[in-house]
Amino acid sequence: MPEKEKKQLTKKPDKKKDNKNPKKKKGINYNIFWIYGIIVVAILALQFWDFGAKPETVYWNDLSKMIKEKEVLKITVINKEKAEVTLKPEVFNQKKYDKLSEKKMDEEGPHFLFRISSPEVFHKQLQDIQKDLAEEDVIFYASETRKDFSGEILSWIIPIGILIVIWVFVFRRMGGGGGAMGGGIFNMGKSKAKMFNNDAAIKTSFKDVAGLEEAKQEITEIVDFLKNKDKYTRLGGKIPKGALLVGPPGTGKTLLAKAVAGEAEVPFFSMSGSDFVEMFVGVGASRVRDLFSQAKAKAPCIIFIDEIDAIGRSRSSKSNFNSNDERESTLNQLLTEMDGFDTNTGVIIIAATNRAEILDNALLRAGRFDRQILLELPDLNEREEIFEVHLKPIKTNENLNMKSLARQTPGFSGADIANVCNEAALIAARGDKEFVGKQDFVDAIDRIVGGLEKRKKIITPQERKTIAYHEAGHATVSWLLEHSQPLIKVTIVPRGKALGAAWYLPEERQLTTKEQILDEICAALGGRAAEEVIFNKISSGALNDLERVTKQAYSMVSFMGMSEEVGNISFYDSSGQEYSFQKPYSEKTAELIDQEVKKIIDKEYMRAKNTIINNIVKFKELAERLQQKEVIFTDDVEDILGKRTFLNPHTEEAINGIRQDQLDIKKEKKMQEKKQAETSTKENKEIR
Ligand code: ATP
């Protein structure tokens, strides 16, 4: 039996035992809140508990009778609100008042309670009722002011109590919501880092991280530094203090860190940059201090800070407007801690960000984050590997080709690919299929790229025609231009916000030439050009295209130095902080940039129009077919416009693969339809 399995088998019973213990301990958890609770309950009890016999409520009719019949000994008005009535002892002992003694009242009273509206009215009522009585029988009332202590205490305790509860709740939330690390006001400054060590169940390993070979190699080396420290320091070298994982969202930075936690046999502290930042000044810095003191106690170990840009943003003197003292003091503390301990203490910091350019230079300098590990969007082979990882738990058709899936997902990140696999499985499950097939993957990719299909959207026939010609315009122009991206399919089924779409396969390239951008702009303008050529009218359908084209043209002129008039000048600011309020060029240059952008777009629009006019018959045929079939593929376009000649061998191979898939899907669909037809005729026969 392999070592690992043996370990797991022997560990299992222990875990069960461990799990049982907390249950036993659970019971009642006594703390200070119990005392507060008891005090509040006691006060409430004082207020509402019936401690002795209470006088009976009496109404004016009965009270006036008692007074007239000279039964009343005395009346005391309390707090101008109520009158306590005491009967004469001989009357109290009469039979008709037996119920009073049953209620355990004694002769001393008071026996009745009469609620008065106002002392003046009560005074008048008494006078009126007694005007016929002899002078010695007339009763006057005494007034008394009594303090209702319990009521008064409650009236200030309740608001204070509510304030305390809110205060404790807010602080508890800030202090970590009662978790292991937080759970109190006094834990505010404690770090919220989760610690994983050998016993923690982190199952991610480097096997789960597909591609990213260089990054994996660098990061394994860092883990190795900690494990075999002497090997590296014996020649006088110092172990790096930190490594920064940089890359676009979803490229596997957190995953890689998790794999390190799973594989490194040292404690691993994980925290997000935003966990340091709190509303209160000084909490962030205190959390940094606490994190490092915990880490030093467990050294050798690794600290992982995800999304470090939350605290590591540049402290630029220019952008005072954006400055945040708390964040800056947290960053200062981090810088001090990273520099403040000896290199060989064995604490390595791994941080991840998608925006290294905005990080403070002091953070990036050698001696803090000595290494920057760049994670890029996966290339074709890496995508194939990522598909392999994520398809493992999914039941797929045998003929599923991962290479082809990788080909259809250029520009996708690892997270997108994971999403495609999951979405495909859900789509197949919705269709009650036994396996996830090619069609499900194509649908999943379409859904992720374009949004949900909305076949029920209300579209008038004229609108449908306009959309078809618009999309056919894109297809025709892009097909006939040398550098535009290869077309995969065109559809007039609304998806997400779009009413129709032309799907391209972006080329895997590292550099983009001016000609390529111009052809892309021209193809994007093909839709509007087609509308103008055919209907002599333009619509709002080109909004997205125009937005994209304008941005592309502006970046050509003002960032990439692709305009002869403006010259080889770039106003691009990679740090995103230089030109926040001012433009770095004069009004004259601004005008020139605008003119150049307009020139480019106008020229490309004319080119798109001419391409359509020169191929008007084929273009119309394509639009008609699109109206008929709703979705057309590369084969249909090739059938009408002829073979596309300018593809590079790499792209041609990719396109051929996709076409093969499209054919396979068609075949699969036909087979399914045939099967369905056969089963339904069989059922019909059986019914007969
Ligand atoms: P962000 O910068 O937005 O935090 P990230 O780079 O940290 O993103 P991860 O959270 O690591 O991205 O990746 C998200 C998911 O994408 C992972 O859980 C995993 O399923 C998948 N993924 C990303 N890259 C890979 C990869 N190389 N191999 C396998 N799966 C991957």
XYZ file of C-alpha atoms and ligand atoms in Angstrom:
719
model
C 0.000 0.000 0.000
C 1.452 3.456 -0.862
C 2.676 5.615 2.028
C 0.063 8.332 1.606
C -2.895 5.937 1.656
C -1.528 4.275 4.769
C -1.302 7.635 6.511
C -4.870 8.497 5.633
C -6.175 5.183 6.886
C -4.449 5.532 10.218
C -5.500 9.152 10.611
C -9.211 8.648 9.974
C -10.267 7.317 13.374
C -8.381 10.171 15.092
C -10.295 12.715 13.078
C -13.575 11.162 14.115
C -12.539 11.338 17.730
C -11.516 14.934 17.310
C -14.834 15.723 15.777
C -16.671 14.191 18.675
C -14.919 16.208 21.332
C -16.177 19.622 20.373
C -19.719 18.214 20.364
C -19.322 17.066 23.943
C -17.951 20.409 25.021
C -20.659 22.337 23.250
C -23.175 22.591 26.161
C -23.990 26.037 27.484
C -21.368 28.645 26.911
C -21.330 30.959 29.946
C -19.962 34.423 29.401
C -20.442 38.056 30.432
C -23.593 38.356 28.296
C -25.377 35.971 30.636
C -24.897 38.457 33.489
C -26.225 41.341 31.373
C -29.178 39.154 30.435
C -29.950 38.256 34.033
C -29.857 41.924 35.125
C -32.276 42.923 32.347
C -34.649 40.072 33.208
C -34.540 41.034 36.909
C -35.437 44.640 36.135
C -38.291 43.535 33.897
C -39.484 41.196 36.631
C -39.440 44.027 39.159
C -41.546 46.051 36.788
C -44.146 43.484 35.898
C -44.142 40.859 38.636
C -47.164 40.883 40.890
C -45.397 41.030 44.270
C -48.328 41.614 46.688
C -52.042 41.954 46.303
C -52.775 44.757 43.872
C -55.771 47.092 44.446
C -58.756 46.385 42.230
C -59.556 48.789 39.445
C -62.784 50.616 40.071
C -64.925 52.857 37.838
C -66.582 56.133 38.740
C -70.065 54.593 39.058
C -68.972 52.197 41.796
C -66.621 54.673 43.471
C -69.340 57.368 43.626
C -71.703 54.800 45.204
C -69.100 53.918 47.849
C -68.564 57.594 48.681
C -72.290 58.302 48.869
C -72.786 55.335 51.185
C -69.943 56.616 53.367
C -67.875 53.458 52.951
C -64.620 55.190 52.027
C -62.016 55.956 54.662
C -59.460 57.803 52.554
C -58.461 58.649 48.999
C -54.859 59.311 47.948
C -54.061 60.720 44.496
C -50.729 59.385 43.255
C -48.646 61.319 40.713
C -51.828 63.086 39.479
C -52.624 59.876 37.593
C -54.510 57.534 39.851
C -56.415 57.547 43.107
C -55.986 54.844 45.745
C -59.161 54.180 47.675
C -59.198 52.606 51.165
C -62.419 51.304 52.699
C -63.399 51.751 56.335
C -62.383 48.605 58.360
C -65.984 47.755 59.240
C -66.973 48.010 55.557
C -64.007 45.924 54.463
C -65.242 43.100 56.668
C -68.717 43.183 55.148
C -69.732 40.207 53.036
C -70.018 42.116 49.807
C -66.268 42.839 49.965
C -65.246 39.250 50.650
C -63.494 39.058 47.307
C -60.963 41.613 48.611
C -59.888 39.404 51.461
C -59.896 36.471 49.062
C -57.295 38.414 47.148
C -55.257 38.574 50.336
C -55.836 42.276 50.984
C -55.953 43.490 54.539
C -57.916 46.238 56.251
C -55.145 48.783 55.746
C -55.632 48.929 51.997
C -55.522 50.501 49.584
C -58.364 48.404 48.214
C -59.298 50.105 44.966
C -57.561 52.017 42.225
C -59.307 54.694 40.210
C -57.595 56.153 37.116
C -58.165 59.895 36.973
C -58.031 62.014 33.845
C -56.883 65.126 35.694
C -56.781 66.175 39.371
C -59.070 69.170 38.637
C -61.792 67.021 37.099
C -61.510 64.502 39.938
C -61.737 67.311 42.501
C -64.903 68.615 40.838
C -66.406 65.105 40.629
C -65.776 64.596 44.360
C -67.285 67.961 45.242
C -70.414 67.332 43.144
C -71.036 63.889 44.557
C -70.587 64.994 48.183
C -72.521 68.249 48.144
C -75.515 66.663 49.951
C -73.405 64.926 52.609
C -72.950 66.193 56.136
C -69.698 68.049 56.715
C -68.182 65.331 58.920
C -68.852 62.705 56.219
C -67.152 64.610 53.400
C -63.920 63.038 52.217
C -60.956 65.014 50.947
C -58.174 63.462 49.072
C -54.457 63.614 49.764
C -51.872 63.963 46.973
C -48.651 62.062 46.860
C -45.726 61.854 44.433
C -44.142 58.439 44.149
C -41.051 57.487 42.173
C -41.275 54.475 39.837
C -37.680 53.335 40.165
C -37.855 50.222 38.008
C -39.644 52.120 35.222
C -37.108 54.896 35.306
C -34.180 52.507 35.310
C -35.694 50.682 32.354
C -36.213 53.929 30.472
C -32.468 54.591 30.384
C -31.208 50.999 30.513
C -33.058 49.917 27.366
C -31.557 52.591 25.040
C -28.092 52.067 26.541
C -28.529 48.308 26.200
C -29.504 48.686 22.542
C -26.447 50.883 21.951
C -24.186 48.302 23.628
C -25.648 45.485 21.530
C -25.107 47.449 18.305
C -21.587 48.396 19.383
C -20.651 44.816 20.264
C -22.184 43.560 17.010
C -20.232 46.072 14.905
C -16.964 45.333 16.667
C -17.515 41.601 16.459
C -18.048 41.857 12.712
C -14.872 43.881 12.391
C -12.950 41.614 14.634
C -13.685 38.600 12.427
C -17.269 37.656 13.115
C -16.605 35.436 16.073
C -14.314 33.162 14.126
C -11.304 31.516 15.570
C -9.112 34.523 15.094
C -11.556 37.337 15.620
C -14.593 37.290 17.801
C -14.082 40.369 19.895
C -13.289 44.028 20.137
C -9.875 43.269 21.506
C -9.036 41.068 18.542
C -9.415 43.912 16.033
C -5.699 44.340 15.616
C -5.075 40.598 15.323
C -4.314 39.291 11.850
C -7.113 37.394 10.131
C -4.701 35.062 8.348
C -5.716 31.416 8.097
C -2.949 29.044 8.914
C -2.527 25.754 7.112
C 0.010 23.206 8.200
C 0.653 19.550 7.486
C -2.558 18.481 9.186
C -4.794 20.945 7.379
C -6.771 19.320 4.593
C -5.468 21.289 1.584
C -5.789 18.864 -1.274
C -4.548 21.108 -4.085
C -1.217 20.054 -5.511
C 0.930 21.118 -8.434
C -0.800 18.430 -10.502
C -3.983 20.487 -10.351
C -2.222 23.457 -11.868
C -2.026 22.894 -15.588
C 0.541 24.656 -17.756
C 2.404 27.513 -16.053
C 5.606 25.464 -16.156
C 8.005 28.354 -15.528
C 5.899 29.731 -12.697
C 5.663 26.297 -11.117
C 9.386 25.835 -11.382
C 10.132 29.164 -9.725
C 7.656 28.630 -6.964
C 8.815 25.075 -6.247
C 12.297 26.479 -5.908
C 11.033 28.869 -3.254
C 9.454 26.005 -1.352
C 12.737 24.170 -1.683
C 14.606 27.135 -0.170
C 12.644 26.657 3.008
C 12.996 22.898 3.104
C 16.732 22.775 2.354
C 17.877 26.132 3.614
C 21.481 25.108 4.176
C 21.974 23.890 0.631
C 21.395 27.418 -0.628
C 23.033 29.440 2.114
C 26.216 27.415 2.453
C 27.910 29.337 -0.366
C 26.934 32.675 1.112
C 23.689 33.183 -0.821
C 20.608 34.593 0.809
C 17.170 33.142 0.519
C 14.737 35.479 -1.263
C 12.221 37.185 0.980
C 9.307 37.315 -1.345
C 7.819 36.423 -4.693
C 5.110 38.351 -6.466
C 2.694 36.469 -8.702
C 1.517 38.846 -11.398
C -1.047 38.106 -14.069
C -4.514 38.819 -15.447
C -7.557 37.636 -13.460
C -8.196 33.912 -13.468
C -4.742 32.830 -14.581
C -4.227 30.658 -11.518
C -2.350 32.840 -9.036
C -4.424 31.795 -6.051
C -4.490 28.224 -7.321
C -0.700 28.167 -7.507
C -0.470 29.510 -3.963
C -2.936 26.860 -2.802
C -0.772 24.212 -4.455
C 2.219 25.575 -2.544
C 0.202 25.279 0.663
C -0.714 21.722 -0.265
C 2.794 20.661 -1.162
C 5.089 22.650 1.105
C 5.676 20.840 4.312
C 5.846 24.104 6.208
C 3.088 26.208 7.797
C 1.294 28.438 5.314
C -0.479 31.666 6.306
C -3.053 32.920 3.831
C -4.666 36.341 3.871
C -6.196 38.772 1.424
C -4.906 42.345 1.112
C -8.328 43.710 1.943
C -8.346 41.821 5.272
C -5.786 44.295 6.600
C -7.806 47.363 5.824
C -10.391 48.465 8.354
C -12.292 51.640 9.116
C -10.074 52.394 12.113
C -6.659 53.934 11.890
C -3.847 51.676 12.983
C -5.701 48.369 12.702
C -4.044 47.437 9.376
C -0.534 48.072 10.682
C -1.292 46.151 13.847
C -2.587 43.211 11.814
C 0.609 43.202 9.729
C 2.686 43.161 12.930
C 0.599 40.348 14.343
C 0.789 38.301 11.129
C 4.558 38.552 11.040
C 4.990 37.769 14.716
C 2.812 34.652 14.275
C 4.795 33.683 11.180
C 8.151 34.203 12.883
C 7.052 31.944 15.689
C 6.283 29.202 13.153
C 9.289 29.756 10.849
C 10.209 28.308 8.441
C 6.883 29.171 6.855
C 5.168 30.943 3.970
C 2.863 33.949 4.102
C 0.514 34.381 1.142
C -1.161 37.751 0.595
C -3.766 37.641 -2.186
C -4.773 40.851 -4.019
C -1.895 42.780 -2.465
C -2.854 45.882 -4.465
C -5.491 46.559 -1.790
C -2.678 47.755 0.486
C 0.353 47.978 -1.790
C -0.862 50.775 -4.068
C 1.749 53.394 -4.837
C 2.014 56.246 -2.305
C 2.382 58.786 -5.067
C 2.976 62.337 -3.842
C 1.042 63.607 -6.840
C -2.258 62.010 -6.109
C -2.966 63.456 -2.690
C -6.596 63.344 -3.622
C -6.516 59.555 -3.524
C -4.353 59.213 -0.465
C -5.545 57.010 2.335
C -3.617 57.284 5.589
C -4.709 53.937 6.926
C -3.665 52.100 3.769
C -0.353 53.921 3.699
C 0.460 53.137 7.310
C -0.435 49.473 6.644
C 1.910 49.486 3.666
C 4.646 51.160 5.694
C 4.322 48.490 8.338
C 4.499 45.768 5.676
C 7.634 47.343 4.209
C 9.194 47.536 7.655
C 8.326 43.946 8.498
C 9.670 42.645 5.192
C 12.892 44.489 5.673
C 12.968 44.286 9.433
C 13.903 40.699 9.999
C 16.928 38.738 8.986
C 16.792 37.180 5.514
C 17.500 33.784 6.913
C 14.700 33.675 9.437
C 12.829 31.480 7.001
C 9.648 33.454 6.350
C 8.875 33.826 2.661
C 6.102 36.084 1.441
C 4.204 35.207 -1.705
C 1.803 37.853 -2.934
C -0.569 37.939 -5.887
C -1.915 40.830 -7.913
C -3.312 41.538 -11.353
C -2.024 45.108 -11.262
C 1.704 45.100 -10.537
C 2.051 48.460 -12.277
C 0.165 50.293 -9.546
C 2.182 48.796 -6.690
C 4.561 50.972 -4.722
C 8.117 50.862 -5.974
C 9.437 50.302 -2.458
C 7.445 47.080 -2.312
C 8.833 45.840 -5.601
C 12.471 46.539 -4.940
C 14.930 43.697 -4.538
C 15.174 42.657 -0.907
C 11.399 42.668 -0.507
C 9.748 40.975 -3.452
C 12.947 39.741 -5.036
C 11.144 37.747 -7.667
C 8.261 38.574 -9.924
C 6.585 35.544 -11.436
C 4.539 36.410 -14.476
C 1.448 34.332 -15.191
C 0.010 34.972 -18.634
C -3.173 33.881 -20.321
C -2.621 30.261 -21.341
C -1.518 29.459 -24.882
C -2.980 26.671 -27.021
C -1.074 23.828 -25.357
C -1.648 25.164 -21.856
C -5.365 25.516 -22.533
C -5.434 21.892 -23.621
C -3.765 20.894 -20.335
C -6.202 23.005 -18.323
C -9.106 21.325 -20.137
C -7.588 17.975 -19.206
C -7.550 18.946 -15.514
C -11.105 20.239 -15.480
C -12.590 17.478 -17.632
C -11.404 14.779 -15.256
C -14.537 14.788 -13.100
C -16.862 15.242 -16.110
C -18.430 12.355 -18.046
C -17.626 13.185 -21.651
C -18.160 11.614 -25.054
C -15.255 9.534 -26.293
C -14.788 11.581 -29.435
C -14.229 14.817 -27.511
C -11.037 16.411 -28.683
C -9.325 18.624 -26.118
C -7.057 20.167 -28.731
C -10.102 21.344 -30.592
C -11.652 22.763 -27.424
C -8.397 24.580 -26.720
C -8.461 25.960 -30.264
C -11.929 27.352 -29.804
C -11.037 29.218 -26.652
C -8.276 31.684 -27.508
C -7.913 34.434 -24.906
C -9.663 32.329 -22.259
C -8.112 32.237 -18.801
C -7.900 29.128 -16.640
C -10.956 30.338 -14.731
C -12.900 30.752 -18.010
C -11.977 27.210 -19.045
C -13.091 25.834 -15.683
C -16.338 27.710 -16.242
C -16.760 26.289 -19.778
C -16.393 22.727 -18.467
C -18.885 23.311 -15.708
C -21.356 25.113 -17.971
C -21.140 22.319 -20.564
C -21.910 19.722 -17.900
C -24.920 21.756 -16.765
C -26.187 22.190 -20.335
C -25.894 18.427 -20.944
C -27.653 17.668 -17.662
C -30.473 20.043 -18.618
C -30.915 18.043 -21.832
C -31.012 14.758 -19.843
C -27.954 13.508 -21.684
C -25.768 10.715 -20.417
C -22.541 12.317 -21.573
C -21.316 15.827 -22.179
C -20.769 16.169 -25.919
C -19.123 18.553 -28.384
C -22.320 20.514 -28.903
C -22.597 21.167 -25.162
C -19.084 22.570 -25.109
C -19.748 24.777 -28.130
C -22.951 26.025 -26.473
C -21.065 26.670 -23.226
C -18.340 28.634 -25.021
C -20.955 30.659 -26.915
C -22.786 31.375 -23.725
C -19.662 32.540 -21.929
C -18.509 34.701 -24.825
C -21.843 36.121 -25.929
C -24.277 35.629 -23.037
C -27.529 33.723 -22.865
C -29.431 32.953 -26.083
C -32.680 34.931 -26.246
C -34.750 33.360 -28.984
C -37.951 34.819 -27.598
C -36.887 38.436 -27.973
C -39.471 40.317 -30.016
C -37.903 41.385 -33.299
C -39.846 42.768 -36.286
C -39.211 41.262 -39.757
C -37.569 44.523 -40.907
C -35.276 44.518 -37.868
C -34.388 40.898 -38.525
C -33.508 41.753 -42.105
C -31.343 44.685 -40.967
C -29.526 42.462 -38.442
C -28.911 39.806 -41.091
C -27.437 42.327 -43.536
C -25.408 43.928 -40.748
C -23.855 40.613 -39.706
C -23.355 39.537 -43.315
C -21.483 42.819 -43.776
C -19.060 41.903 -40.989
C -18.659 38.404 -42.410
C -18.041 39.526 -45.992
C -15.558 42.271 -45.162
C -13.603 40.186 -42.657
C -13.495 37.219 -45.049
C -12.060 39.290 -47.870
C -9.424 41.257 -45.949
C -5.933 39.889 -45.562
C -5.334 40.527 -41.873
C -8.734 40.304 -40.253
C -9.431 37.505 -37.822
C -10.770 34.241 -39.232
C -14.537 33.844 -39.074
C -16.057 30.819 -37.325
C -19.766 31.484 -37.519
C -22.353 34.192 -37.943
C -25.678 34.265 -36.160
C -28.764 36.446 -35.982
C -30.069 34.771 -32.830
C -30.004 37.410 -30.066
C -27.578 36.626 -27.275
C -26.934 38.722 -24.163
C -27.271 42.328 -25.248
C -26.345 41.634 -28.889
C -29.013 41.099 -31.546
C -26.629 39.113 -33.715
C -22.953 38.319 -33.853
C -20.062 37.287 -36.036
C -17.685 34.964 -34.162
C -14.013 35.073 -34.947
C -11.040 33.030 -33.905
C -8.489 35.539 -32.594
C -5.005 34.649 -33.751
C -2.511 33.653 -31.090
C -0.021 36.437 -31.618
C 2.287 38.447 -29.443
C 2.605 41.474 -31.699
C -0.057 43.283 -33.681
C 0.834 45.240 -36.796
C -0.762 48.448 -38.024
C -2.245 46.588 -40.999
C -3.867 44.034 -38.716
C -5.509 46.734 -36.594
C -6.699 48.606 -39.679
C -8.242 45.438 -41.122
C -9.957 44.734 -37.808
C -11.373 48.268 -37.756
C -12.546 47.835 -41.352
C -14.260 44.502 -40.543
C -15.937 46.045 -37.492
C -17.285 48.862 -39.674
C -18.578 46.289 -42.198
C -21.917 46.061 -40.393
C -22.780 49.752 -40.617
C -21.396 49.942 -44.168
C -23.698 47.080 -45.188
C -26.740 48.830 -43.699
C -25.946 52.006 -45.602
C -25.283 50.234 -48.907
C -28.475 48.143 -48.801
C -31.025 50.322 -47.012
C -29.456 53.732 -47.464
C -30.187 54.165 -43.755
C -28.145 53.556 -40.665
C -29.285 52.177 -37.296
C -28.203 52.049 -33.668
C -27.082 48.429 -34.157
C -23.516 49.570 -34.807
C -23.050 51.172 -31.371
C -20.762 48.456 -30.045
C -18.726 48.338 -33.232
C -18.255 52.102 -33.227
C -17.219 52.140 -29.595
C -14.598 49.469 -30.204
C -13.350 51.069 -33.388
C -13.015 54.496 -31.769
C -11.005 53.079 -28.882
C -8.771 51.138 -31.268
C -8.153 54.219 -33.420
C -7.369 56.408 -30.394
C -4.940 53.851 -29.022
C -3.259 53.628 -32.453
C -2.736 57.370 -32.574
C -2.040 58.338 -28.984
C -0.513 55.178 -27.518
C 1.149 53.132 -30.232
C 2.625 55.871 -32.401
C 0.862 54.562 -35.495
C -0.075 57.927 -36.983
C 2.416 59.733 -39.184
C 1.061 63.179 -38.269
C 1.317 62.655 -34.494
C 4.531 60.668 -34.801
C 6.241 58.163 -32.581
C 4.764 59.488 -29.377
C 2.915 57.543 -26.701
C 0.760 59.087 -24.020
C 0.147 55.705 -22.438
C 0.580 55.627 -18.666
C 1.276 52.100 -17.500
C 1.134 53.135 -13.827
C -2.318 54.679 -14.268
C -1.376 57.552 -11.961
C 0.565 60.089 -13.968
C -2.130 61.928 -15.875
C -5.132 61.697 -13.593
C -6.236 65.326 -13.952
C -4.323 66.777 -16.845
C -3.743 65.648 -20.369
C -0.045 65.386 -21.129
C -0.432 67.184 -24.472
C -1.439 70.600 -25.720
C -4.806 71.587 -27.165
C -3.190 71.603 -30.598
C -1.999 68.015 -30.232
C -5.444 67.031 -28.902
C -6.997 68.456 -32.077
C -4.459 66.650 -34.213
C -5.187 63.347 -32.441
C -8.922 63.832 -33.017
C -8.353 64.607 -36.695
C -6.129 61.587 -37.167
C -8.625 59.279 -35.470
C -11.422 60.565 -37.693
C -9.230 60.145 -40.761
C -8.481 56.510 -39.916
C -12.106 55.628 -39.231
C -13.443 57.439 -42.310
C -10.894 55.730 -44.527
C -11.654 52.284 -43.164
C -15.390 52.909 -43.481
C -14.962 53.734 -47.162
C -12.867 50.589 -47.588
C -15.577 48.477 -45.940
C -18.270 50.036 -48.162
C -16.254 49.463 -51.302
C -15.580 45.833 -50.346
C -19.306 45.235 -50.001
C -20.210 47.105 -53.208
C -17.578 45.167 -55.147
C -18.990 41.859 -53.899
C -22.624 42.858 -53.685
C -24.129 39.700 -55.262
C -22.267 37.292 -52.972
C -22.890 39.536 -50.004
C -26.658 39.523 -50.637
C -26.642 35.743 -51.034
C -24.859 35.415 -47.709
C -27.383 37.701 -46.010
C -30.280 35.712 -47.492
C -28.798 32.425 -46.280
C -28.300 33.938 -42.847
C -31.951 34.977 -42.735
C -32.979 31.470 -43.737
C -30.709 29.472 -41.443
C -30.195 31.924 -38.542
C -26.708 30.481 -37.933
C -24.135 29.935 -40.669
C -20.697 28.413 -40.359
C -17.317 28.712 -42.095
C -18.431 26.194 -44.751
C -21.413 28.315 -45.775
C -19.283 31.443 -46.040
C -16.648 29.579 -48.049
C -19.366 28.170 -50.264
C -20.502 31.681 -51.205
C -17.377 33.857 -50.966
C -14.778 31.255 -51.970
C -11.809 29.914 -50.050
C -10.023 32.357 -47.820
C -6.446 32.593 -48.962
C -4.530 34.629 -46.430
C -4.568 32.348 -43.390
C -1.270 31.437 -41.789
C -0.688 27.682 -41.438
C -1.256 27.765 -37.691
C -4.624 29.457 -37.979
C -5.579 27.326 -40.967
C -5.010 24.194 -38.910
C -7.126 25.633 -36.094
C -9.910 26.589 -38.490
C -9.854 23.144 -40.119
C -10.127 21.548 -36.682
C -13.105 23.701 -35.826
C -14.748 22.936 -39.159
C -14.310 19.251 -38.521
C -16.007 19.739 -35.169
C -18.840 21.631 -36.800
C -19.313 18.718 -39.229
C -19.209 16.198 -36.373
C -21.834 18.165 -34.459
C -24.080 18.258 -37.542
C -23.679 14.494 -37.939
C -24.378 13.917 -34.247
C -27.511 16.027 -34.479
C -28.752 14.132 -37.536
C -28.136 10.813 -35.811
C -30.034 11.968 -32.762
C -32.955 13.195 -34.854
C -33.000 9.855 -36.675
C -32.991 7.959 -33.399
C -35.789 10.089 -32.026
C -37.838 9.571 -35.169
C -37.312 5.790 -34.979
C -38.335 5.586 -31.327
C -41.448 7.684 -31.915
C -42.569 5.479 -34.876
C -41.931 2.392 -32.715
C -44.078 3.836 -29.933
C -46.817 4.694 -32.425
C -46.826 1.108 -33.742
C -47.052 -0.292 -30.210
C -50.035 1.944 -29.416
C -51.852 0.685 -32.498
P -7.688 36.724 -9.512
O -6.535 37.564 -9.896
O -8.962 37.207 -10.119
O -7.785 36.442 -8.047
P -6.371 34.243 -9.926
O -5.273 34.399 -10.913
O -6.011 34.196 -8.504
O -7.492 35.312 -10.205
P -7.438 31.665 -9.492
O -8.378 32.033 -8.415
O -6.174 31.020 -9.112
O -7.153 32.944 -10.353
O -8.160 30.758 -10.570
C -9.546 30.590 -10.609
C -9.879 29.203 -11.070
O -9.448 29.012 -12.409
C -9.174 28.125 -10.289
O -9.900 27.745 -9.173
C -9.081 26.997 -11.283
O -10.267 26.239 -11.274
C -8.983 27.696 -12.609
N -7.599 27.777 -13.103
C -6.910 28.899 -13.349
N -5.685 28.601 -13.815
C -5.592 27.266 -13.864
C -4.570 26.360 -14.251
N -3.394 26.774 -14.694
N -4.823 25.034 -14.166
C -6.014 24.603 -13.720
N -7.010 25.396 -13.340
C -6.826 26.728 -13.418
